[in-house]
Amino acid sequence: MFWNILGEAVLVIVVLLVVSSLAIKIQNGKKLQ
Amino acid sequence: MNTSILVAVIVYEVLLIGGIALWLTTRQKGHENDEAEFELGGRNLPLVVIVPTLALTVLGTAHILGIFEMSWFMGATTMWFGLANAMALAVVCVGTGIWARRMGMTTVPEMLEQLYGEKVRIAVSCVMAGAIFGILTLETQGLGIILASMTGWSIQNGAILGGVLGVLYVIVAGIREVGWINLFNAILMYVSLILATYYIAQGLPNGNFSSVVDYYTSNDAAHMLTIFGPAEIMLTFALGTVIAVVFSVPASQLILQVAMSAKDEKTVRNSLWWAVPLNGLFGVFIIVLGLTAKSLPEFHALGPKLAAPTMLIQMLPPWLAVMLTASFLAAVLSTFAMTCLGPATIFSYDIYRRIYRPDADELHTAKVTRISIIVLAAVSVAVAASLPPILAAIPWLLSWLIPVLWLMAAGFLWRASKASAALTLAASWLVNMLWTFTDLPLWMGLKSVPNAYIVLGVTMAVGVVSCLLLKGEQGYFRKARTSFGVQEGLG
């Protein structure tokens, strides 16, 4: 049970971090322009 | 009742707070008059302090007592409350926190004055300080309940002791003190949570959580063991919480004050990788402990509020019970300290210094902030015990901040129109009041629709349309980019 819930939460957080890092990349790209 | 645990917890908190306050006082001698030293740590706080402070500022009573109680009814889907806060932190680290740090301001209303003028600053100051004070009363209740459950005292006495500890957490060296204490408490929190989960599992039949899984599957409640629960709960509770938190918390003084204190923008951006998991994963442990308590008959009988705390005190070795209780108390104290510091800073900078004493220096302003912290804490302690459980008021309180986030996003990235700002604030705040205090939801047949949905809808509709139709200027960063481009072209 613990590992299942932890795994699901980690999955959501990884997706969140990937989306956030894409947002940072887009911001940096705009700055360079 | 549990006197030795209580004494040990209080000794730990006092030693940690006292030690760090003493260390900082000696280290900071001669820097007291640096710009916003008390409120923003001289805008020079490092990553190791910013990360735990971002994570712990939005991790308080609701994460502990609230999740214990909610997981009893909704199971692991309650995790979305914790994830919503982690999402809000991500928005801070890639958006609002960066803007706040770049502007070099001290408060959110001060930032808004740059975009929309003085009237918007004062209106947002009053409303934001009020909304954060509402959250402060919840944290004070939480402190009262945690200490009362350990001592058998009344919630009032627990709130008084908690209030004193909470004020000590911030009063000596301001946000720098909060930050360094948070660093130690965040480490204690995760070590004790991991150990507590391990020890509880060892105390169960088979030495793991299989008996808990059996309990829920045999009671036709296997859906409580996944964070992706029934569609109905996902659409109401999960989505509702995510919207309420993600569209309000990133605009709050409470969290942006931390970002403003970072030594540079890079520190805020890099905090993303640590603060988001640190905050987001906390709920996993609380939910697992809550679900376990419900599955054990001797604790099930105690009901949703008491089952998990009682299980922890009874099943864990005393040293671990002390560590865990100290870390729970620290989580609430850190939020209490920031919910005092946030509105106190708004008062001293946006009201006192902006309107009455523009010539006040840093030392004088810090003194006003300190007095405001004590007054806010005293009032919240005085009212906390007489208020009904106010967890339900949180979505209403957060909804006040939704139009503020819109004003920040529009004003920085798109268009800044003073008339549109005034209209959007007025319309969304009015709807929030009507939705709560009149039968409007009933008349419209939308009784179960939470405030956050409605306020977000009104904010977006009024904000976008009025921004398009009314006179305004180019967004702050667009303007800055254009003028930079022009300068570059000229050069």
Coordinates of C-alpha atoms in Angstrom, one line a residue:
Chain A
M1 CA 0.0 0.0 0.0
F2 CA 2.7 2.5 1.0
W3 CA 4.8 1.9 -2.1
N4 CA 1.7 2.1 -4.4
I5 CA 0.6 5.5 -3.0
L6 CA 4.2 6.7 -2.9
G7 CA 4.7 5.6 -6.6
E8 CA 1.5 7.4 -7.7
A9 CA 2.4 10.6 -5.9
V10 CA 6.0 10.5 -7.3
L11 CA 4.5 10.0 -10.8
V12 CA 2.4 13.1 -10.5
I13 CA 5.3 15.1 -9.0
V14 CA 7.6 14.0 -11.8
V15 CA 5.0 15.1 -14.4
L16 CA 4.7 18.4 -12.6
L17 CA 8.5 18.9 -12.5
V18 CA 8.8 18.1 -16.3
V19 CA 6.1 20.6 -17.1
S20 CA 7.7 23.2 -14.9
S21 CA 11.2 22.7 -16.4
L22 CA 9.6 23.0 -19.9
A23 CA 8.1 26.3 -18.7
I24 CA 11.6 27.5 -17.5
K25 CA 13.1 26.5 -20.9
I26 CA 10.4 28.5 -22.7
Q27 CA 11.1 31.5 -20.5
N28 CA 14.9 31.2 -21.1
G29 CA 14.3 30.9 -24.8
K30 CA 12.2 34.1 -24.8
K31 CA 15.0 35.9 -22.8
L32 CA 17.5 34.9 -25.4
Q33 CA 15.4 36.3 -28.2
Chain B
M1 CA -1.3 12.5 30.2
N2 CA 1.9 12.1 28.0
T3 CA 3.6 14.7 30.1
S4 CA 7.1 13.4 29.4
I5 CA 6.4 13.6 25.6
L6 CA 5.1 17.1 25.9
V7 CA 8.1 18.3 28.0
A8 CA 10.6 16.7 25.6
V9 CA 8.8 18.3 22.6
I10 CA 8.8 21.7 24.2
V11 CA 12.4 21.5 25.3
Y12 CA 13.4 20.6 21.7
E13 CA 11.4 23.5 20.2
V14 CA 12.7 26.0 22.8
L15 CA 16.4 24.9 22.4
L16 CA 16.2 24.9 18.6
I17 CA 14.5 28.3 18.4
G18 CA 16.6 29.8 21.1
G19 CA 19.9 28.5 19.7
I20 CA 19.2 29.7 16.2
A21 CA 17.9 33.1 17.4
L22 CA 21.1 33.5 19.5
W23 CA 23.4 32.5 16.7
L24 CA 21.6 34.9 14.2
T25 CA 21.6 37.8 16.7
T26 CA 25.4 37.5 17.1
R27 CA 26.0 37.0 13.3
Q28 CA 23.7 39.8 12.3
K29 CA 25.1 42.5 14.6
G30 CA 25.6 45.7 12.6
H31 CA 23.2 44.5 9.8
E32 CA 20.0 45.5 11.5
N33 CA 19.5 48.6 9.3
D34 CA 20.1 46.7 6.0
E35 CA 17.2 46.9 3.6
A36 CA 14.3 44.8 4.8
E37 CA 16.7 42.7 7.0
F38 CA 13.9 41.5 9.3
E39 CA 11.2 41.0 6.7
L40 CA 13.3 39.7 3.8
G41 CA 16.6 38.6 5.4
G42 CA 18.4 41.4 3.4
R43 CA 17.2 39.6 0.2
N44 CA 20.2 37.3 0.6
L45 CA 18.9 33.9 1.8
P46 CA 20.6 30.8 0.3
L47 CA 19.0 27.8 -1.3
V48 CA 19.3 25.6 1.8
V49 CA 17.0 28.0 3.7
I50 CA 14.6 29.0 0.8
V51 CA 13.8 25.3 0.0
P52 CA 12.5 24.2 3.4
T53 CA 10.8 27.6 4.0
L54 CA 8.9 27.4 0.7
A55 CA 7.9 23.8 1.5
L56 CA 6.9 24.3 5.1
T57 CA 5.1 27.6 4.7
V58 CA 2.3 25.9 2.8
L59 CA 2.4 22.8 5.0
G60 CA 0.5 23.3 8.2
T61 CA -2.5 22.2 10.2
A62 CA -4.5 21.1 7.1
H63 CA -1.7 18.8 6.0
I64 CA -1.7 16.9 9.3
L65 CA -5.0 17.1 11.2
G66 CA -6.9 17.8 7.9
I67 CA -5.4 14.9 5.9
F68 CA -5.7 12.4 8.9
E69 CA -9.4 13.2 9.0
M70 CA -10.2 13.5 5.3
S71 CA -8.4 10.3 4.4
W72 CA -10.8 8.5 6.8
F73 CA -13.6 9.2 4.4
M74 CA -11.9 9.6 1.0
G75 CA -8.8 7.4 1.3
A76 CA -5.7 8.2 -0.7
T77 CA -7.5 10.6 -3.0
T78 CA -6.9 13.1 -0.2
M79 CA -3.4 13.2 -1.6
W80 CA -4.6 15.8 -4.1
F81 CA -4.7 18.3 -1.3
G82 CA -0.9 17.9 -0.8
L83 CA -0.3 17.7 -4.6
A84 CA -2.3 21.0 -5.1
N85 CA 0.1 22.7 -2.7
A86 CA 3.1 21.2 -4.6
M87 CA 1.6 22.5 -7.9
A88 CA 1.2 26.0 -6.3
L89 CA 4.9 25.9 -5.3
A90 CA 5.9 25.0 -8.8
V91 CA 3.9 28.1 -10.1
V92 CA 5.9 30.2 -7.5
C93 CA 9.3 28.7 -8.6
V94 CA 8.7 29.2 -12.3
G95 CA 6.4 32.3 -12.3
T96 CA 5.2 34.5 -9.5
G97 CA 8.2 34.0 -7.2
I98 CA 10.6 34.9 -10.1
W99 CA 8.6 38.1 -10.8
A100 CA 8.5 39.0 -7.2
R101 CA 12.3 38.6 -6.8
R102 CA 13.0 40.5 -10.0
M103 CA 10.8 43.5 -9.0
G104 CA 12.8 43.9 -5.8
M105 CA 9.7 44.8 -3.8
T106 CA 8.8 43.8 -0.2
T107 CA 5.1 43.0 -0.5
V108 CA 2.6 41.9 -3.1
P109 CA 0.5 45.0 -2.9
E110 CA 3.7 47.1 -3.4
M111 CA 4.2 45.1 -6.7
L112 CA 0.7 45.8 -7.7
E113 CA 1.1 49.5 -7.2
Q114 CA 3.8 49.5 -9.9
L115 CA 1.2 48.1 -12.3
Y116 CA -2.1 49.5 -11.2
G117 CA -1.6 52.5 -8.8
E118 CA -2.0 53.2 -5.1
K119 CA -5.8 52.4 -4.8
V120 CA -5.3 48.8 -5.9
R121 CA -2.3 48.5 -3.6
I122 CA -4.4 49.6 -0.6
A123 CA -7.5 47.5 -1.5
V124 CA -5.3 44.3 -2.0
S125 CA -3.3 45.1 1.2
C126 CA -6.5 45.1 3.3
V127 CA -8.1 42.0 1.7
M128 CA -4.9 39.9 1.5
A129 CA -3.9 40.7 5.2
G130 CA -7.5 39.7 6.2
A131 CA -7.4 36.5 4.2
I132 CA -4.0 35.5 5.6
F133 CA -5.2 36.3 9.1
G134 CA -8.1 33.9 8.6
I135 CA -5.5 31.2 7.8
L136 CA -3.6 32.2 10.9
T137 CA -6.6 31.5 13.1
L138 CA -6.8 28.0 11.6
E139 CA -3.1 27.4 12.3
T140 CA -3.7 28.7 15.9
Q141 CA -6.6 26.3 16.3
G142 CA -4.3 23.5 15.0
L143 CA -1.6 24.3 17.5
G144 CA -4.2 24.4 20.2
I145 CA -5.6 21.0 19.2
I146 CA -2.2 19.3 18.9
L147 CA -1.0 20.5 22.3
A148 CA -4.4 19.9 23.9
S149 CA -4.5 16.3 22.6
M150 CA -1.0 15.8 24.2
T151 CA -1.7 17.4 27.5
G152 CA -5.4 17.1 28.2
W153 CA -5.5 20.9 28.5
S154 CA -8.2 23.0 26.9
I155 CA -7.7 24.1 23.3
Q156 CA -7.4 27.7 24.6
N157 CA -4.4 26.9 26.8
G158 CA -2.8 24.8 24.0
A159 CA -3.3 27.8 21.6
I160 CA -1.6 30.2 24.2
L161 CA 1.4 27.9 24.5
G162 CA 1.5 27.4 20.7
G163 CA 1.1 31.1 20.1
V164 CA 4.1 31.9 22.3
L165 CA 6.3 29.3 20.6
G166 CA 5.0 30.6 17.2
V167 CA 6.0 34.2 18.0
L168 CA 9.4 33.1 19.2
Y169 CA 9.9 31.3 15.9
V170 CA 10.0 34.7 14.1
I171 CA 10.3 37.6 16.5
V172 CA 14.0 37.7 17.0
A173 CA 15.5 37.7 13.5
G174 CA 12.4 37.6 11.2
I175 CA 12.4 35.5 8.1
R176 CA 16.1 34.5 8.4
E177 CA 15.2 32.9 11.8
V178 CA 12.2 31.1 10.3
G179 CA 14.3 29.9 7.5
W180 CA 17.1 28.4 9.5
I181 CA 14.8 26.8 12.0
N182 CA 12.8 25.3 9.1
L183 CA 16.0 23.7 7.7
F184 CA 16.4 21.7 10.9
N185 CA 12.7 20.9 11.2
A186 CA 12.4 19.7 7.6
I187 CA 15.2 17.2 8.2
L188 CA 13.6 16.1 11.5
M189 CA 10.2 15.8 9.8
Y190 CA 11.3 13.4 7.1
V191 CA 13.5 11.3 9.3
S192 CA 10.7 10.9 11.8
L193 CA 8.0 10.3 9.2
I194 CA 10.1 7.5 7.5
L195 CA 10.9 5.9 10.8
A196 CA 7.3 6.2 12.1
T197 CA 5.9 4.5 8.9
Y198 CA 8.5 1.7 9.3
Y199 CA 7.8 1.1 13.0
I200 CA 4.0 1.1 12.4
A201 CA 4.4 -1.4 9.6
Q202 CA 6.6 -3.6 11.8
G203 CA 3.9 -3.5 14.5
L204 CA 1.2 -4.9 12.1
P205 CA 0.5 -8.6 11.4
N206 CA 3.1 -9.9 8.9
G207 CA 5.3 -6.8 9.6
N208 CA 3.9 -4.9 6.6
F209 CA 0.7 -3.1 5.4
S210 CA -0.9 -6.3 3.8
S211 CA -3.4 -6.5 6.6
V212 CA -4.5 -2.9 6.0
V213 CA -4.9 -3.7 2.3
D214 CA -7.0 -6.8 3.2
Y215 CA -9.2 -4.6 5.4
Y216 CA -10.1 -2.2 2.6
T217 CA -10.5 -4.8 -0.1
S218 CA -12.7 -7.0 2.1
N219 CA -14.8 -3.9 2.9
D220 CA -15.3 -3.1 -0.7
A221 CA -13.2 0.0 -0.4
A222 CA -10.1 -0.8 -2.5
H223 CA -10.6 2.6 -4.2
M224 CA -9.4 4.2 -1.0
L225 CA -5.9 2.8 -1.7
T226 CA -5.2 4.8 -4.8
I227 CA -4.8 8.5 -5.3
F228 CA -6.8 8.2 -8.5
G229 CA -10.0 7.5 -6.7
P230 CA -13.6 7.4 -7.9
A231 CA -14.4 9.9 -10.7
E232 CA -16.9 11.8 -8.5
I233 CA -14.3 12.5 -5.8
M234 CA -11.7 13.4 -8.5
L235 CA -14.1 15.9 -10.1
T236 CA -15.3 17.5 -6.9
F237 CA -12.7 17.3 -4.2
A238 CA -9.5 16.8 -6.2
L239 CA -10.1 19.3 -9.0
G240 CA -11.8 21.7 -6.6
T241 CA -8.8 21.7 -4.3
V242 CA -6.3 22.0 -7.1
I243 CA -8.2 25.0 -8.6
A244 CA -8.7 26.7 -5.2
V245 CA -5.0 26.3 -4.2
V246 CA -3.2 26.7 -7.5
F247 CA -5.0 29.9 -8.5
S248 CA -4.6 31.6 -5.1
V249 CA -1.5 30.5 -3.1
P250 CA 1.0 31.7 -5.8
A251 CA -0.2 35.3 -5.3
S252 CA -0.1 35.2 -1.6
Q253 CA 2.3 37.4 0.5
L254 CA 2.8 34.4 2.7
I255 CA 4.8 32.4 0.0
L256 CA 6.0 35.3 -2.1
Q257 CA 7.8 36.9 0.8
V258 CA 10.0 33.8 0.9
A259 CA 10.8 34.1 -2.8
M260 CA 11.5 37.8 -2.4
S261 CA 14.1 36.9 0.3
A262 CA 16.1 34.6 -2.0
K263 CA 19.5 35.8 -2.9
D264 CA 18.7 35.8 -6.6
E265 CA 16.2 34.5 -9.2
K266 CA 18.3 31.4 -9.8
T267 CA 17.8 30.4 -6.1
V268 CA 14.0 30.6 -6.6
R269 CA 14.1 28.6 -9.8
N270 CA 16.4 25.9 -8.4
S271 CA 14.1 25.6 -5.3
L272 CA 11.6 23.9 -7.6
W273 CA 13.6 20.6 -7.6
W274 CA 13.6 20.3 -3.8
A275 CA 10.7 22.2 -2.4
V276 CA 8.0 20.6 -4.6
P277 CA 8.9 16.9 -3.7
L278 CA 9.6 17.9 0.0
N279 CA 6.1 19.4 0.3
G280 CA 4.2 17.1 -2.0
L281 CA 5.4 13.8 -0.6
F282 CA 4.6 14.7 3.0
G283 CA 0.9 13.7 2.5
V284 CA 1.9 10.1 1.5
F285 CA 3.1 9.3 5.0
I286 CA 0.1 11.0 6.7
I287 CA -2.4 9.2 4.4
V288 CA -0.8 5.8 5.0
L289 CA -0.8 6.3 8.8
G290 CA -4.4 7.6 8.7
L291 CA -5.6 4.6 6.6
T292 CA -3.7 2.2 8.9
A293 CA -5.4 3.7 12.0
K294 CA -8.8 3.2 10.5
S295 CA -8.2 -0.4 9.8
L296 CA -7.2 -1.3 13.4
P297 CA -10.3 -2.0 15.5
E298 CA -8.9 -0.5 18.7
F299 CA -8.2 2.9 17.0
H300 CA -11.2 2.7 14.5
A301 CA -13.5 3.1 17.5
L302 CA -12.0 6.5 18.3
G303 CA -13.2 8.1 15.1
P304 CA -11.5 10.1 12.3
K305 CA -10.1 12.9 14.5
L306 CA -8.4 10.8 17.2
A307 CA -7.6 7.5 15.6
A308 CA -4.3 8.3 13.9
P309 CA -2.8 10.5 16.6
T310 CA -3.6 8.0 19.3
M311 CA -2.2 5.1 17.2
L312 CA 1.1 7.0 16.8
I313 CA 1.4 7.7 20.5
Q314 CA 0.6 4.1 21.5
M315 CA 2.4 2.1 18.9
L316 CA 5.6 4.1 18.5
P317 CA 8.6 3.9 20.9
P318 CA 8.5 7.1 23.1
W319 CA 11.7 8.6 21.5
L320 CA 10.1 8.4 18.1
A321 CA 6.7 9.7 19.3
V322 CA 8.6 12.7 20.6
M323 CA 10.4 13.2 17.3
L324 CA 7.2 12.9 15.3
T325 CA 5.2 15.1 17.5
A326 CA 8.0 17.7 17.5
S327 CA 8.1 17.6 13.7
F328 CA 4.2 18.0 13.5
L329 CA 4.3 20.9 15.9
A330 CA 7.2 22.4 13.9
A331 CA 5.3 22.2 10.7
V332 CA 2.3 24.1 12.2
L333 CA 4.6 26.6 13.9
S334 CA 6.5 27.4 10.7
T335 CA 3.2 28.2 9.0
F336 CA 2.0 30.1 12.0
A337 CA 5.2 32.2 12.0
M338 CA 4.9 33.0 8.3
T339 CA 1.1 33.7 8.5
C340 CA 2.0 36.3 11.2
L341 CA 5.0 37.7 9.3
G342 CA 3.1 38.1 6.0
P343 CA 0.2 40.4 7.1
A344 CA 2.5 42.2 9.6
T345 CA 4.8 43.1 6.7
I346 CA 1.8 44.2 4.6
F347 CA 0.7 46.4 7.5
S348 CA 4.1 48.0 8.2
Y349 CA 5.0 48.6 4.5
D350 CA 1.7 49.1 2.7
I351 CA -0.2 50.9 5.4
Y352 CA 2.1 52.3 8.0
R353 CA 5.1 53.3 5.9
R354 CA 3.2 54.0 2.7
I355 CA 0.5 56.2 4.2
Y356 CA 1.6 57.5 7.6
R357 CA 5.4 57.4 7.9
P358 CA 7.1 57.4 4.5
D359 CA 10.3 58.6 6.2
A360 CA 10.5 55.5 8.6
D361 CA 13.9 53.8 8.4
E362 CA 14.4 50.0 8.4
L363 CA 14.8 49.7 12.2
H364 CA 11.6 51.6 12.8
T365 CA 9.7 49.6 10.2
A366 CA 11.0 46.3 11.6
K367 CA 9.8 47.4 15.1
V368 CA 6.3 48.0 13.6
T369 CA 6.4 44.6 12.0
R370 CA 7.4 43.0 15.3
I371 CA 4.6 44.7 17.2
S372 CA 2.1 43.7 14.5
I373 CA 3.3 40.1 14.8
I374 CA 2.6 40.1 18.5
V375 CA -0.8 41.8 18.1
L376 CA -1.9 39.4 15.3
A377 CA -0.7 36.3 17.3
A378 CA -2.5 37.6 20.4
V379 CA -5.8 38.2 18.5
S380 CA -5.7 34.8 16.8
V381 CA -5.0 33.0 20.1
A382 CA -7.9 35.0 21.7
V383 CA -10.4 34.0 19.0
A384 CA -9.1 30.5 18.0
A385 CA -10.8 28.5 20.7
S386 CA -14.2 30.3 20.3
L387 CA -14.3 29.7 16.6
P388 CA -16.0 26.7 15.1
P389 CA -13.7 24.3 13.1
I390 CA -12.8 26.5 10.2
L391 CA -11.2 24.1 7.8
A392 CA -14.3 24.7 5.6
A393 CA -13.6 28.4 5.5
I394 CA -10.2 27.8 3.7
P395 CA -11.6 27.6 0.1
W396 CA -13.5 30.9 0.8
L397 CA -10.4 32.6 2.2
L398 CA -8.2 31.4 -0.7
S399 CA -10.8 32.6 -3.2
W400 CA -10.1 36.2 -2.3
L401 CA -6.6 35.8 -3.7
I402 CA -7.7 34.4 -7.1
P403 CA -8.2 37.8 -8.8
V404 CA -4.9 39.0 -7.3
L405 CA -3.0 36.2 -9.2
W406 CA -4.8 37.3 -12.4
L407 CA -3.8 40.9 -11.9
M408 CA -0.2 39.8 -11.5
A409 CA -0.2 37.6 -14.5
A410 CA -2.0 40.1 -16.8
G411 CA -0.1 43.1 -15.5
F412 CA 3.3 41.5 -16.0
L413 CA 2.8 39.4 -19.1
W414 CA -0.1 41.0 -21.1
R415 CA -1.8 44.3 -20.3
A416 CA -2.0 46.5 -17.2
S417 CA -5.3 48.4 -17.1
K418 CA -6.2 50.3 -13.8
A419 CA -9.9 50.3 -14.7
S420 CA -9.9 46.6 -15.5
A421 CA -8.1 45.8 -12.3
A422 CA -10.6 47.7 -10.2
L423 CA -13.5 46.1 -12.0
T424 CA -12.1 42.5 -11.8
L425 CA -11.4 42.9 -8.0
A426 CA -14.8 44.3 -7.3
A427 CA -16.7 41.7 -9.3
S428 CA -14.8 38.6 -8.0
W429 CA -14.8 39.7 -4.4
L430 CA -18.5 40.6 -4.6
V431 CA -19.3 37.2 -6.1
N432 CA -17.3 35.4 -3.4
M433 CA -19.4 37.2 -0.7
L434 CA -22.7 36.5 -2.5
W435 CA -21.8 32.8 -3.1
T436 CA -21.1 32.4 0.6
F437 CA -23.6 34.5 2.4
T438 CA -26.7 34.5 0.2
D439 CA -28.9 31.9 -1.5
L440 CA -27.5 32.7 -4.9
P441 CA -26.0 29.2 -5.5
L442 CA -29.4 27.7 -4.6
W443 CA -31.3 30.0 -7.0
M444 CA -28.9 29.2 -9.8
G445 CA -29.1 25.5 -9.1
L446 CA -25.3 25.3 -8.4
K447 CA -25.4 24.6 -4.7
S448 CA -22.5 22.1 -4.8
V449 CA -20.2 24.3 -6.9
P450 CA -17.4 25.6 -4.7
N451 CA -16.4 29.3 -4.4
A452 CA -13.1 28.8 -6.2
Y453 CA -14.8 27.7 -9.5
I454 CA -17.2 30.7 -9.5
V455 CA -14.6 33.3 -8.5
L456 CA -12.1 31.9 -11.1
G457 CA -14.8 32.0 -13.8
V458 CA -15.8 35.6 -12.9
T459 CA -12.2 36.7 -12.6
M460 CA -11.3 35.3 -16.0
A461 CA -14.5 36.6 -17.8
V462 CA -14.4 40.1 -16.3
G463 CA -10.6 40.3 -16.4
V464 CA -10.1 39.3 -20.0
V465 CA -13.1 41.2 -21.4
S466 CA -12.4 44.4 -19.5
C467 CA -8.6 44.2 -20.3
L468 CA -9.5 44.0 -24.0
L469 CA -12.0 46.8 -23.9
L470 CA -10.6 49.3 -21.4
K471 CA -7.6 51.6 -21.7
G472 CA -4.3 50.2 -20.4
E473 CA -0.6 49.9 -20.9
Q474 CA 1.5 47.0 -22.3
G475 CA 2.5 44.4 -19.7
Y476 CA 5.4 45.2 -17.4
F477 CA 7.8 42.6 -18.8
R478 CA 6.6 43.1 -22.4
K479 CA 7.3 46.8 -22.1
A480 CA 10.7 46.1 -20.5
R481 CA 11.6 43.7 -23.4
T482 CA 10.4 46.2 -26.0
S483 CA 12.5 49.1 -24.5
F484 CA 15.5 46.8 -24.1
G485 CA 15.1 45.8 -27.8
V486 CA 14.8 49.5 -28.8
Q487 CA 17.9 50.3 -26.7
E488 CA 19.8 47.4 -28.3
G489 CA 18.7 48.6 -31.8
L490 CA 19.8 52.1 -31.0
G491 CA 23.1 50.8 -29.6

